[in-house]
Short mmCIF file of the C-alpha atoms (twelve columns), coordinates in Angstrom:
data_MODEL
# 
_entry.id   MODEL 
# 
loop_
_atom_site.group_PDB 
_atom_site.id 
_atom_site.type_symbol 
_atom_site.label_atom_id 
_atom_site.label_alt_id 
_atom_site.label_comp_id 
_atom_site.label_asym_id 
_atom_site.label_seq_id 
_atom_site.Cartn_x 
_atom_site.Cartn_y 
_atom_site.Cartn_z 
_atom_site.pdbx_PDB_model_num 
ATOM 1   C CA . UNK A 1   13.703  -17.657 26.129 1 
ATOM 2   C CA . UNK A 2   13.830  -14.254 24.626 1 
ATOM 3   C CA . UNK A 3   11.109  -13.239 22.609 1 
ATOM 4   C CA . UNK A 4   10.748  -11.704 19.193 1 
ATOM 5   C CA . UNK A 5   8.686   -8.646  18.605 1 
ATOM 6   C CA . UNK A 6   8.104   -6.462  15.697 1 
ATOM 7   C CA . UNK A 7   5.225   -4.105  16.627 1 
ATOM 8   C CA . UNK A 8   2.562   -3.789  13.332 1 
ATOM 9   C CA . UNK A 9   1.056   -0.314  12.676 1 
ATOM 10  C CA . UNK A 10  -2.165  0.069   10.469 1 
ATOM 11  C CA . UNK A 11  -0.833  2.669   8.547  1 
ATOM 12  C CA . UNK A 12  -1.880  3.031   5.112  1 
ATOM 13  C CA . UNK A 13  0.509   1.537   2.166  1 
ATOM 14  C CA . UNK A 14  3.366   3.277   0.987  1 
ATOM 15  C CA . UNK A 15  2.924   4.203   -2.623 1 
ATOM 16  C CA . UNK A 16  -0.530  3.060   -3.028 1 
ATOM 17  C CA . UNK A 17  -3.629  5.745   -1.956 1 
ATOM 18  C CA . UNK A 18  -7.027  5.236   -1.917 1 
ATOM 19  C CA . UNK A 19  -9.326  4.878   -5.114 1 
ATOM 20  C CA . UNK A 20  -10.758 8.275   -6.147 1 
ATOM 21  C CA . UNK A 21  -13.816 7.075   -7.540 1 
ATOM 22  C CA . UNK A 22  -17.039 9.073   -8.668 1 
ATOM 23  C CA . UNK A 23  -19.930 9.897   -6.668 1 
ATOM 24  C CA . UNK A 24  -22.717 7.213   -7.646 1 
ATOM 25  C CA . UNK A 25  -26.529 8.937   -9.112 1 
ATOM 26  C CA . UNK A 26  -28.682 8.487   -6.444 1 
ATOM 27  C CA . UNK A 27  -30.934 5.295   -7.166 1 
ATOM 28  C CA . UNK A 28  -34.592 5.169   -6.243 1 
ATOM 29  C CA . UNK A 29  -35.502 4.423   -2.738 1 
ATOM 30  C CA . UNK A 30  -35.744 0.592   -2.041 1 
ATOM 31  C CA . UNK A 31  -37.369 -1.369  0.789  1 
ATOM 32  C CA . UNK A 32  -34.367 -3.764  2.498  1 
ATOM 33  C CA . UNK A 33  -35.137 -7.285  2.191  1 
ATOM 34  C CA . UNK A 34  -35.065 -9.388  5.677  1 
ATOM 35  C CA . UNK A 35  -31.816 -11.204 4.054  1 
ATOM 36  C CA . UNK A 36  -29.988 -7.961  2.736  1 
ATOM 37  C CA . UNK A 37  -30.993 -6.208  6.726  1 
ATOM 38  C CA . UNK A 38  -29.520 -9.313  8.471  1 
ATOM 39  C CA . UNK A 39  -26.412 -9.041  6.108  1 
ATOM 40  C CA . UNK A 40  -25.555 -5.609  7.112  1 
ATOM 41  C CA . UNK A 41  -26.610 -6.104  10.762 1 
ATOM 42  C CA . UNK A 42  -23.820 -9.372  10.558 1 
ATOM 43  C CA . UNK A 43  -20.965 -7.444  9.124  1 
ATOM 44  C CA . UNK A 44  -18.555 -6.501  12.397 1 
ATOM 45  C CA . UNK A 45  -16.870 -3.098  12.250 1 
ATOM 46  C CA . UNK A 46  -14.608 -3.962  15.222 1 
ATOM 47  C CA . UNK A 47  -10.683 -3.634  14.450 1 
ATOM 48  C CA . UNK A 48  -8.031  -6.028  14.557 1 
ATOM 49  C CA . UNK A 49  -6.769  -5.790  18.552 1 
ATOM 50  C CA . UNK A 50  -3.317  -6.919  17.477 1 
ATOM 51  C CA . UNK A 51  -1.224  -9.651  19.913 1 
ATOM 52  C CA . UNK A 52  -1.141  -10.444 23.411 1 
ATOM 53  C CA . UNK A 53  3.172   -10.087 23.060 1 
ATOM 54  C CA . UNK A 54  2.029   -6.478  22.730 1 
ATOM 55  C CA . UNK A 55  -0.741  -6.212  25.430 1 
ATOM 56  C CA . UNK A 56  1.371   -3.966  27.785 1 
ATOM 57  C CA . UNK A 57  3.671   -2.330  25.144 1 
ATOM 58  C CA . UNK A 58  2.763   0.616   25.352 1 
ATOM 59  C CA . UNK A 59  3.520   1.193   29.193 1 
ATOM 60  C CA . UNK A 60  6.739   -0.499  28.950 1 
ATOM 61  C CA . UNK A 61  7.843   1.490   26.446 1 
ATOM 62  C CA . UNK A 62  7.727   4.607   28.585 1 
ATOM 63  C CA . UNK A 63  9.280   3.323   31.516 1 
ATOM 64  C CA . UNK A 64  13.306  3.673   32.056 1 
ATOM 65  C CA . UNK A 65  15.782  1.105   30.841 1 
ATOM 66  C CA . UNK A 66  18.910  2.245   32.803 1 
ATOM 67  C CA . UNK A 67  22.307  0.911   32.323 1 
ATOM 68  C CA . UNK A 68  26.042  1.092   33.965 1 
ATOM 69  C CA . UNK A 69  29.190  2.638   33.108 1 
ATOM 70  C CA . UNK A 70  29.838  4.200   29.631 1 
ATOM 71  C CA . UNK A 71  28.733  2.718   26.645 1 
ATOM 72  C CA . UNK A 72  29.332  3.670   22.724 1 
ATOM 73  C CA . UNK A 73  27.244  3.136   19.698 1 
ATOM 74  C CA . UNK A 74  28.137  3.871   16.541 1 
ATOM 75  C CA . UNK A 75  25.667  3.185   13.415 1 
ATOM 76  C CA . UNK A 76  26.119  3.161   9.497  1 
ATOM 77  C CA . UNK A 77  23.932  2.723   6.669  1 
ATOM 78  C CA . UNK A 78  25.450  1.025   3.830  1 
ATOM 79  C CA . UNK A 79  22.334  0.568   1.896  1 
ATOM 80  C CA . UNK A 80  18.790  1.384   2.419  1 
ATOM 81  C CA . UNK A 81  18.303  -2.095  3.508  1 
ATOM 82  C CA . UNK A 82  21.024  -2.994  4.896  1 
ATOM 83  C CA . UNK A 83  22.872  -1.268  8.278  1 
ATOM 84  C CA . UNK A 84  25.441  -2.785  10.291 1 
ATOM 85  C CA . UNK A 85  26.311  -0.874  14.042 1 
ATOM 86  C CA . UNK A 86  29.637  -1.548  16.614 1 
ATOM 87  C CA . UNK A 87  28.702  -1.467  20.083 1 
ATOM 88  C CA . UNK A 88  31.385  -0.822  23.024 1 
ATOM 89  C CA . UNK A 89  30.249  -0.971  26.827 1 
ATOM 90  C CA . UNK A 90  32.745  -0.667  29.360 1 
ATOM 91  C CA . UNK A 91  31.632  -1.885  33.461 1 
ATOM 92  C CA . UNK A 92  32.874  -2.554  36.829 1 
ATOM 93  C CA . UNK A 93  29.942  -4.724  37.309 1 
ATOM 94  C CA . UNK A 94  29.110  -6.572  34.096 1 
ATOM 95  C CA . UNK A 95  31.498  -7.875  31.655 1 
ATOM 96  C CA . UNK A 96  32.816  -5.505  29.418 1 
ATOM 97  C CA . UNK A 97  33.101  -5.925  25.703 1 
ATOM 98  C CA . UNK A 98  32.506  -5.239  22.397 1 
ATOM 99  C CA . UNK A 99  29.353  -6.773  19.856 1 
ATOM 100 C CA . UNK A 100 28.811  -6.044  16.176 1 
ATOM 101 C CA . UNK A 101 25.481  -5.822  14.995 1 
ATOM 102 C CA . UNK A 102 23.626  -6.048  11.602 1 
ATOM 103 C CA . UNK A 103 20.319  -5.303  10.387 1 
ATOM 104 C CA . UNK A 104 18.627  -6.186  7.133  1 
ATOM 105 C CA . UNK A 105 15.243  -4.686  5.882  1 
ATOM 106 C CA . UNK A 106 13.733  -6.123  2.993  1 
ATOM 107 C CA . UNK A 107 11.915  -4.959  -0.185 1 
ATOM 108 C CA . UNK A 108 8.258   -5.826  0.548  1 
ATOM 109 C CA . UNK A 109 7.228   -2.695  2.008  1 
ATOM 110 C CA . UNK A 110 3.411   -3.008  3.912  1 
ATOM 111 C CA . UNK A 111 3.159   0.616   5.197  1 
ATOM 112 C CA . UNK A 112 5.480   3.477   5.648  1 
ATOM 113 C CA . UNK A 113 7.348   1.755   8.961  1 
ATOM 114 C CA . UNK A 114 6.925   -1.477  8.004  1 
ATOM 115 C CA . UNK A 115 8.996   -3.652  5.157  1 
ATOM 116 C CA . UNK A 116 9.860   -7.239  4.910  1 
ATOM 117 C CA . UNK A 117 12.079  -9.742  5.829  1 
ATOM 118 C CA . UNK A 118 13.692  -8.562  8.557  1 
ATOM 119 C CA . UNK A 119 17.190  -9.963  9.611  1 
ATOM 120 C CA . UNK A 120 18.620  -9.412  13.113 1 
ATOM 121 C CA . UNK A 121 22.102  -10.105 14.390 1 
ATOM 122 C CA . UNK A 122 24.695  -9.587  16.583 1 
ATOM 123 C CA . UNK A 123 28.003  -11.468 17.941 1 
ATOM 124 C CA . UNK A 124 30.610  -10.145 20.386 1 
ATOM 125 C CA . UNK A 125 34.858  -11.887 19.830 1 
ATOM 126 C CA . UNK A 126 33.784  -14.680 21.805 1 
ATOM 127 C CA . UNK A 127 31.565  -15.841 19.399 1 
ATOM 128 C CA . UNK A 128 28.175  -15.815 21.527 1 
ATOM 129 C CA . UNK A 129 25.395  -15.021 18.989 1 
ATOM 130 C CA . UNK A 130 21.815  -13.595 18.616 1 
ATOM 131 C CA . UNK A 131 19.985  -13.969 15.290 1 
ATOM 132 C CA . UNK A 132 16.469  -12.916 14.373 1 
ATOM 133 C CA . UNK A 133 14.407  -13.129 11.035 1 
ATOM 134 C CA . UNK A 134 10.865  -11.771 10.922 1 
ATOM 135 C CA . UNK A 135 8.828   -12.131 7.877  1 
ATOM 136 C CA . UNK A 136 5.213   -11.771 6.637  1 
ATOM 137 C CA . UNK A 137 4.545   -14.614 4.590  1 
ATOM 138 C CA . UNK A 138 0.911   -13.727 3.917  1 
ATOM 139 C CA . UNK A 139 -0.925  -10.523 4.496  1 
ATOM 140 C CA . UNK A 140 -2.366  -12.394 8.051  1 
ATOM 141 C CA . UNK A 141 0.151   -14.047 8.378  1 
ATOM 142 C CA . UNK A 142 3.588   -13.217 10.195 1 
ATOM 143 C CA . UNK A 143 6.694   -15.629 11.198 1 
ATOM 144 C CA . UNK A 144 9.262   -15.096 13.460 1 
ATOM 145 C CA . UNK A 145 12.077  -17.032 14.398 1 
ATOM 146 C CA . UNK A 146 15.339  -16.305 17.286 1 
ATOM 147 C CA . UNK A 147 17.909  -18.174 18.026 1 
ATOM 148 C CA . UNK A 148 20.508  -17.734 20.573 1 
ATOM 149 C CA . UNK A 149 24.023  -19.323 20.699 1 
ATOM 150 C CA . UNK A 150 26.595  -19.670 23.854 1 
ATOM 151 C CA . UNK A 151 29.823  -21.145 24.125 1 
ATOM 152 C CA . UNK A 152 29.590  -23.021 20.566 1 
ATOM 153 C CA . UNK A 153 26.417  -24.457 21.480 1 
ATOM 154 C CA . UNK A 154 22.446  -23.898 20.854 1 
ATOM 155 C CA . UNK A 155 20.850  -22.633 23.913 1 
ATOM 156 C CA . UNK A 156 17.663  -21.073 22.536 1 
ATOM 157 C CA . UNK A 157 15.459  -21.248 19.806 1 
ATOM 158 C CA . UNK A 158 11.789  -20.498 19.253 1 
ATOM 159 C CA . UNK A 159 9.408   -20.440 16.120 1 
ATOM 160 C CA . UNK A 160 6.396   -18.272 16.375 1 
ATOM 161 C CA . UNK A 161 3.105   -17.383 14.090 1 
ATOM 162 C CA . UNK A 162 0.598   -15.035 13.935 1 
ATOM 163 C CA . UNK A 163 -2.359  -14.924 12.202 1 
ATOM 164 C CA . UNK A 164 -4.405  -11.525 12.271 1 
ATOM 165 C CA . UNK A 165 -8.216  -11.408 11.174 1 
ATOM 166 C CA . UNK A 166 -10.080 -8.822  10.851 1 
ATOM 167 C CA . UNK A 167 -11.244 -8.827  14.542 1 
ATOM 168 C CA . UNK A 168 -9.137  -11.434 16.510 1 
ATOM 169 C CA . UNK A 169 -5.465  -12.569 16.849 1 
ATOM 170 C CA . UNK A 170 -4.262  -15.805 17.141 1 
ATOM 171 C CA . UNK A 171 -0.567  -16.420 17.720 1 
ATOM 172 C CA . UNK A 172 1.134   -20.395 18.399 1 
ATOM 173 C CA . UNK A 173 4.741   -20.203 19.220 1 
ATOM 174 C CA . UNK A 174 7.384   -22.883 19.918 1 
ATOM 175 C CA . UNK A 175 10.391  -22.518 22.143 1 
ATOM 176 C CA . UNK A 176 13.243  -24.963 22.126 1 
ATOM 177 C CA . UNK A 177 12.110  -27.916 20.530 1 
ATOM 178 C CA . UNK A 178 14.148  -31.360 21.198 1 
ATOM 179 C CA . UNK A 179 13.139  -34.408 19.325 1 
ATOM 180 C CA . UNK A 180 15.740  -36.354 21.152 1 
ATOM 181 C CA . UNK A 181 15.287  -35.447 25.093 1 
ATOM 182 C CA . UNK A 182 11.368  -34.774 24.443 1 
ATOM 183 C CA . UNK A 183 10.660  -31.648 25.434 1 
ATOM 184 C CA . UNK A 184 10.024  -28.472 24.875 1 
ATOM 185 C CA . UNK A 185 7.704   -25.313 25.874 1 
ATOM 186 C CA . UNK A 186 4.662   -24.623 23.034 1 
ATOM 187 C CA . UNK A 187 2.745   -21.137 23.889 1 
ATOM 188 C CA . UNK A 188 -0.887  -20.376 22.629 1 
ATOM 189 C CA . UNK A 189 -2.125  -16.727 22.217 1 
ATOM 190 C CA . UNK A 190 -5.455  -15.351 21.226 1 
ATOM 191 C CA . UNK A 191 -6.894  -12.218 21.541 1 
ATOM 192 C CA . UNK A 192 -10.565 -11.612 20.274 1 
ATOM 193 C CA . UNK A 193 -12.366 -7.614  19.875 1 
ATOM 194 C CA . UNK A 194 -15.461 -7.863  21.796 1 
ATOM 195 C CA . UNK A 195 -16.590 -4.522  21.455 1 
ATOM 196 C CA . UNK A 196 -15.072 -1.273  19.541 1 
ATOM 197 C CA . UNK A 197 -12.808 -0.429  23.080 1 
ATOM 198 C CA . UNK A 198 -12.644 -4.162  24.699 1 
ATOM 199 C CA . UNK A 199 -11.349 -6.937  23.603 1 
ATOM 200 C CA . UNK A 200 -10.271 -10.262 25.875 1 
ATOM 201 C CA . UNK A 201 -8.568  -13.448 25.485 1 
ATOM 202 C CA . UNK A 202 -6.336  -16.073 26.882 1 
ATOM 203 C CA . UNK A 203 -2.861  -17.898 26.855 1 
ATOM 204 C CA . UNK A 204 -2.007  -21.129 26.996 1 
ATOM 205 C CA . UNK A 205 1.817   -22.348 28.023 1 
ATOM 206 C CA . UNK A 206 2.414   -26.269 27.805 1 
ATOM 207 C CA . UNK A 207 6.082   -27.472 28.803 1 
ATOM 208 C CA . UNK A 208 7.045   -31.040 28.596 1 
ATOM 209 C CA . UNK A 209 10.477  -32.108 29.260 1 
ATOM 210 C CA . UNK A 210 12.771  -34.739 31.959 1 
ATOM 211 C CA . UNK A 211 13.356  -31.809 34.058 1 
ATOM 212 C CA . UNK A 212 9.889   -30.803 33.978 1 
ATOM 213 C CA . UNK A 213 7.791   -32.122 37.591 1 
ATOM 214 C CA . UNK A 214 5.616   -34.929 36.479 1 
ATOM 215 C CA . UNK A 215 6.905   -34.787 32.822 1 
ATOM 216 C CA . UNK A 216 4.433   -32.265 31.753 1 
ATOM 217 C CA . UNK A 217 2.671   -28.477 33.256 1 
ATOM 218 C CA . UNK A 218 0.257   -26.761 31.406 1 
ATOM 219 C CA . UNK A 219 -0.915  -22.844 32.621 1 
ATOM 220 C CA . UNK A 220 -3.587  -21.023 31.907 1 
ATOM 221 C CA . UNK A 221 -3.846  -17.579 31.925 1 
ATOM 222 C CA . UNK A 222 -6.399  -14.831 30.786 1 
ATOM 223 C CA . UNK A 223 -6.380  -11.389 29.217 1 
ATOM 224 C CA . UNK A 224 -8.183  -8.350  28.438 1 
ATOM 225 C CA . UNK A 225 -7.094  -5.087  27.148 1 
ATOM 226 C CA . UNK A 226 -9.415  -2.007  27.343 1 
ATOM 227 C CA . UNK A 227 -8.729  1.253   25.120 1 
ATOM 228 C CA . UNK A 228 -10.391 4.330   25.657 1 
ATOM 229 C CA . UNK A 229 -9.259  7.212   23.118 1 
ATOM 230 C CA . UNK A 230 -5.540  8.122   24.715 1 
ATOM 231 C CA . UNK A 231 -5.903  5.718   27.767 1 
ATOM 232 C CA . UNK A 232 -5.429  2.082   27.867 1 
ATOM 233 C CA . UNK A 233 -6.112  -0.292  30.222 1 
ATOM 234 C CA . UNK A 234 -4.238  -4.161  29.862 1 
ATOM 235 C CA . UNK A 235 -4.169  -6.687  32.172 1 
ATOM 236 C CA . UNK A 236 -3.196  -10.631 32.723 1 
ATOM 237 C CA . UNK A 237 -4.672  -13.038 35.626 1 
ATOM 238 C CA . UNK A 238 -3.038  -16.628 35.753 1 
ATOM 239 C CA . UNK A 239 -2.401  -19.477 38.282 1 
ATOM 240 C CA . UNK A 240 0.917   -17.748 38.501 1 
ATOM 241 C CA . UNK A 241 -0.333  -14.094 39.400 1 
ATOM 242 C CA . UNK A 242 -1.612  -10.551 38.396 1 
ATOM 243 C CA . UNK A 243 -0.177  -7.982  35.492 1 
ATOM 244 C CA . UNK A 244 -2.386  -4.853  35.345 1 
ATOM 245 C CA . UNK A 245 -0.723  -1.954  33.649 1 
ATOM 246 C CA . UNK A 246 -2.841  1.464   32.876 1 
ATOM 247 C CA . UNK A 247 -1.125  4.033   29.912 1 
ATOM 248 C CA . UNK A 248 -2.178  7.319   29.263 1 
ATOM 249 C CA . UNK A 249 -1.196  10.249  27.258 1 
ATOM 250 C CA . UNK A 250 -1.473  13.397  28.754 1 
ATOM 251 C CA . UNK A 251 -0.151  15.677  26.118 1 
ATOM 252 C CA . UNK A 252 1.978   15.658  23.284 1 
ATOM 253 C CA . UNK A 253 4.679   16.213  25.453 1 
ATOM 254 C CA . UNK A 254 4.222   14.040  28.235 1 
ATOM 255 C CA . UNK A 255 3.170   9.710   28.219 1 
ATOM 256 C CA . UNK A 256 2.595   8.435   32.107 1 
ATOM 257 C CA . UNK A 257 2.373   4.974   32.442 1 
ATOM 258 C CA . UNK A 258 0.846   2.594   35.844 1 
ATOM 259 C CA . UNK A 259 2.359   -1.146  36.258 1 
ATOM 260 C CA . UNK A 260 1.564   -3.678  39.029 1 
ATOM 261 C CA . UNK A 261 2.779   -6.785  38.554 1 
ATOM 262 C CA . UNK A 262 1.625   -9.611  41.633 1 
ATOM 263 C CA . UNK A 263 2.973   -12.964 42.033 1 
ATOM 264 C CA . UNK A 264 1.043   -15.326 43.657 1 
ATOM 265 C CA . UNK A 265 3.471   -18.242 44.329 1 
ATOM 266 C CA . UNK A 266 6.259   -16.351 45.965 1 
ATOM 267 C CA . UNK A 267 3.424   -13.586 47.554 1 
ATOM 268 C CA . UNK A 268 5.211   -10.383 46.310 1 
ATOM 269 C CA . UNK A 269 3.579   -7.546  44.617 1 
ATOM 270 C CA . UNK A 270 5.268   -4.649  43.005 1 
ATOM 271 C CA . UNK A 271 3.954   -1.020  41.758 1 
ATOM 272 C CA . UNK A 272 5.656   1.324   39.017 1 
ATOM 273 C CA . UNK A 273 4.863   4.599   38.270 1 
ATOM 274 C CA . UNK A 274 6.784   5.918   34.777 1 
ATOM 275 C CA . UNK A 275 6.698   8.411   32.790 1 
ATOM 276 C CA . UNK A 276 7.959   9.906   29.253 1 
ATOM 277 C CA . UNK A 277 8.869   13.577  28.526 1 
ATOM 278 C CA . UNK A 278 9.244   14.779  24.513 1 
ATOM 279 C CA . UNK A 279 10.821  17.663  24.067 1 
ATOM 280 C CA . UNK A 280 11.031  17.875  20.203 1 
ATOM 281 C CA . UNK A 281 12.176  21.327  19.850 1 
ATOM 282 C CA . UNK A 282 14.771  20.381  22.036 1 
ATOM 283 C CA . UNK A 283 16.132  17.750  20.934 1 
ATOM 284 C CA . UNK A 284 15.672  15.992  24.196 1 
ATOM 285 C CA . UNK A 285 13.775  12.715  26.001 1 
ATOM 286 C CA . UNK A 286 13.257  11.625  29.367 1 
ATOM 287 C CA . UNK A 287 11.852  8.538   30.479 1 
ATOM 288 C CA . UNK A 288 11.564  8.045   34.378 1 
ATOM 289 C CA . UNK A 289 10.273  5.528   36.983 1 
ATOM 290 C CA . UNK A 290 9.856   4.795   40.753 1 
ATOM 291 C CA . UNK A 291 8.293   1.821   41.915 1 
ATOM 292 C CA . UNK A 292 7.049   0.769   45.866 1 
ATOM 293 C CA . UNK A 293 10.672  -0.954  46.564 1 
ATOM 294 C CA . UNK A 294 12.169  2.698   46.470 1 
ATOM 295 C CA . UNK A 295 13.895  2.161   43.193 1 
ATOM 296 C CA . UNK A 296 13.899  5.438   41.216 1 
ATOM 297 C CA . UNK A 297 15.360  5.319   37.745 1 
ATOM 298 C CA . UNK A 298 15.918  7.952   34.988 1 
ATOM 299 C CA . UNK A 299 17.166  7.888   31.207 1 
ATOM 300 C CA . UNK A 300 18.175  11.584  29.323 1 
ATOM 301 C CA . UNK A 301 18.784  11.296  25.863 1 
ATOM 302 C CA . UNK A 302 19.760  14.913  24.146 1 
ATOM 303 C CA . UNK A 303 20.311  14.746  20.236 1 
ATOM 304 C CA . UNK A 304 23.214  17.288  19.862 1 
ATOM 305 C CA . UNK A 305 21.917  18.955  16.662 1 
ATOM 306 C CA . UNK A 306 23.731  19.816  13.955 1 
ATOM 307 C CA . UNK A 307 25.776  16.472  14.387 1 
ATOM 308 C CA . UNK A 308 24.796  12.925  14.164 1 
ATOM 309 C CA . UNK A 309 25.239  12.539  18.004 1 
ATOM 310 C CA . UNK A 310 22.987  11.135  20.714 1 
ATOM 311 C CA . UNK A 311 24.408  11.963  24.268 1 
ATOM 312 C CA . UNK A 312 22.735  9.532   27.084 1 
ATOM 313 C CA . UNK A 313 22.653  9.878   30.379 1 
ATOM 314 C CA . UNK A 314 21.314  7.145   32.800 1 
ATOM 315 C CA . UNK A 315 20.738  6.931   36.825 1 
ATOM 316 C CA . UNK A 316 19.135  4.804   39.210 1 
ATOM 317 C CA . UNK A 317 19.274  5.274   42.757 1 
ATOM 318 C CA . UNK A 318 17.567  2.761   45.586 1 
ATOM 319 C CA . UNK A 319 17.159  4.773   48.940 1 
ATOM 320 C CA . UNK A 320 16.711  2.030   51.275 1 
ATOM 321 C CA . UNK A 321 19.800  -0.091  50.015 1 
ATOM 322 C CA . UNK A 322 22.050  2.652   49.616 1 
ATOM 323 C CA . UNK A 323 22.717  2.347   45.972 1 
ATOM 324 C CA . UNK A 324 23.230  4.244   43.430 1 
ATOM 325 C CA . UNK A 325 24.340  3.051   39.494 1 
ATOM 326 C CA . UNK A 326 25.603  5.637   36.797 1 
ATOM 327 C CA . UNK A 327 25.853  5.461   33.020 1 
ATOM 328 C CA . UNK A 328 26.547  8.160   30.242 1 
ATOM 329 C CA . UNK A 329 26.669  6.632   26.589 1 
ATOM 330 C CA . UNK A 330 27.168  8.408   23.174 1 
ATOM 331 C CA . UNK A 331 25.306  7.411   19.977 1 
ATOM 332 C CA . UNK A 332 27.116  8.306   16.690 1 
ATOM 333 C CA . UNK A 333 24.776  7.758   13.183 1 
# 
């Protein structure tokens, strides 16, 4: 069940700056009442902590997606809303094919990266389809909805909500409801600021179903994510296991990134160490990553300036298996 994410930003709005008001004339001096001194003492200054679908988002972000074989994108903007995007990726070890994308961006513009709805979609010649629509419906309140279809039929679908207060997020989200078999998973999120760098939480996944032992399993799992100017610490503990991941930015050039991820049922544990290079005045990013089963991965992507083109090149090499996968792609618009 793939997940939808839009990340939220709190940028100020687009089109609409602050209030220039006047300096008030100093009033006399005052003594605080008990009531007006409890008041002020009660009002929280903490910040919104956003959602626990983005607790470790900023350490995956960093790390290296690789892929295989040559792939070609090319993108066009018909509108200001609307952008559509043909994708060709030829393997020896994947299917090869081609998938057209398109992308629609509404008018109900938030802050300078963010605008609403948002329609996602893309279908390859055989039909298989992925469609997502994301849409704030309230200024705490955000929808999202995916859907995936295979071989003419409905294989996934999930509904999800979040509602953002000033201090705390709460997010419910159902995945592939079936009135008729009964069953279905439903997934609880909240994520509360305790202080101005802390703030902790807790998820709750309930799956009911025929094929589900006993007819019904219920987890429980706890988080926390600590921020610390440039550093962040984020971290999940569960019945199932352990997800720590540490994030820090060095420089304006260079993003380094910790990941352990522990499962408890099966008794494996594995470390990844990644990093991000930004080379504006070149043009040029580089995301690496080796983690403690020897895997050592690497994505270059060089914009060749003055044309619209993107030139990747991707690599990941395993020393104790003996394998070694290549990519190069090229990204036109």
């Amino acid at each position: 069940m793939g997940n939808v994410m839009a990340a939220s930003k709190n940028d100020p709005k687009m089109g609409i700056p602050d209030s220039l008001l006047a300096a008030p004339v100093p009033a006399p001096a005052t003594v605080q009442t008990p009531s007006a001194a409890t008041a002020s003492i009660g009002k929280s200054n903490l910040e919104n902590p956003g959602t626990v679908e983005e607790l470790h988002k900023k350490t995956k972000d960093i790390m290296a997606v690789t892929f295989e074989g040559a792939k070609v994108l090319l993108n066009k903007g018909l509108s200001n809303h609307f952008q559509v995007s043909h994708a060709i990726n030829l393997c020896s070890t994947q299917p090869s094919g081609y998938r057209f994308s398109a992308t629609y961006v509404g008018t109900k513009q938030l802050t300078p990266s963010e605008a609403y709805p948002v329609i996602l979609g893309d279908i390859d010649p055989s039909g298989n389809l992925n469609a997502n629509l994301i849409h704030q419906v309230h200024p705490r309140v955000r929808c999202k909805f995916g859907s995936q279809i295979q071989d003419s039929k409905l294989t996934a679908a999930q509904l999800s909500t979040d509602y953002r207060g000033d201090d705390f997020t709460a997010t419910l989200t159902v995945g592939n409801p079936n009135l008729l078999n009964n069953s279905g998973v439903i997934v609880g999120h909240y994520l509360q600021s305790v202080t101005e760098k802390l703030a902790l939480g807790g998820e709750l996944a309930y799956q009911y179903g025929q094929n589900v032992p006993g007819g019904q399993i219920a987890i429980l799992s706890a988080v926390a994510k600590y921020t610390n100017g440039d550093s962040t610490w984020s971290g999940t503990l569960g019945a199932g296991g352990v997800h720590v991941c540490f994030y820090q930015k060095a420089s304006e050039q260079l993003q380094i990134g910790v990941e352990v991820e522990t499962s408890l049922r099966i008794g494996e544990s594995i470390a990844t160490i990644g990093y991000q290079v930004d080379l504006p005045k070149a043009d040029l990013v580089f995301r690496g990553s080796f983690d403690s089963n020897w895997t050592a991965c690497g994505v270059l992507e060089k914009r060749l300036q003055p044309l619209p083109f993107s030139f990747m090149l991707s690599g990941r090499l395993n020393h104790t298996k003996n394998q070694f996968r290549l990519g190069c792609g090229l990204v036109i618009g």
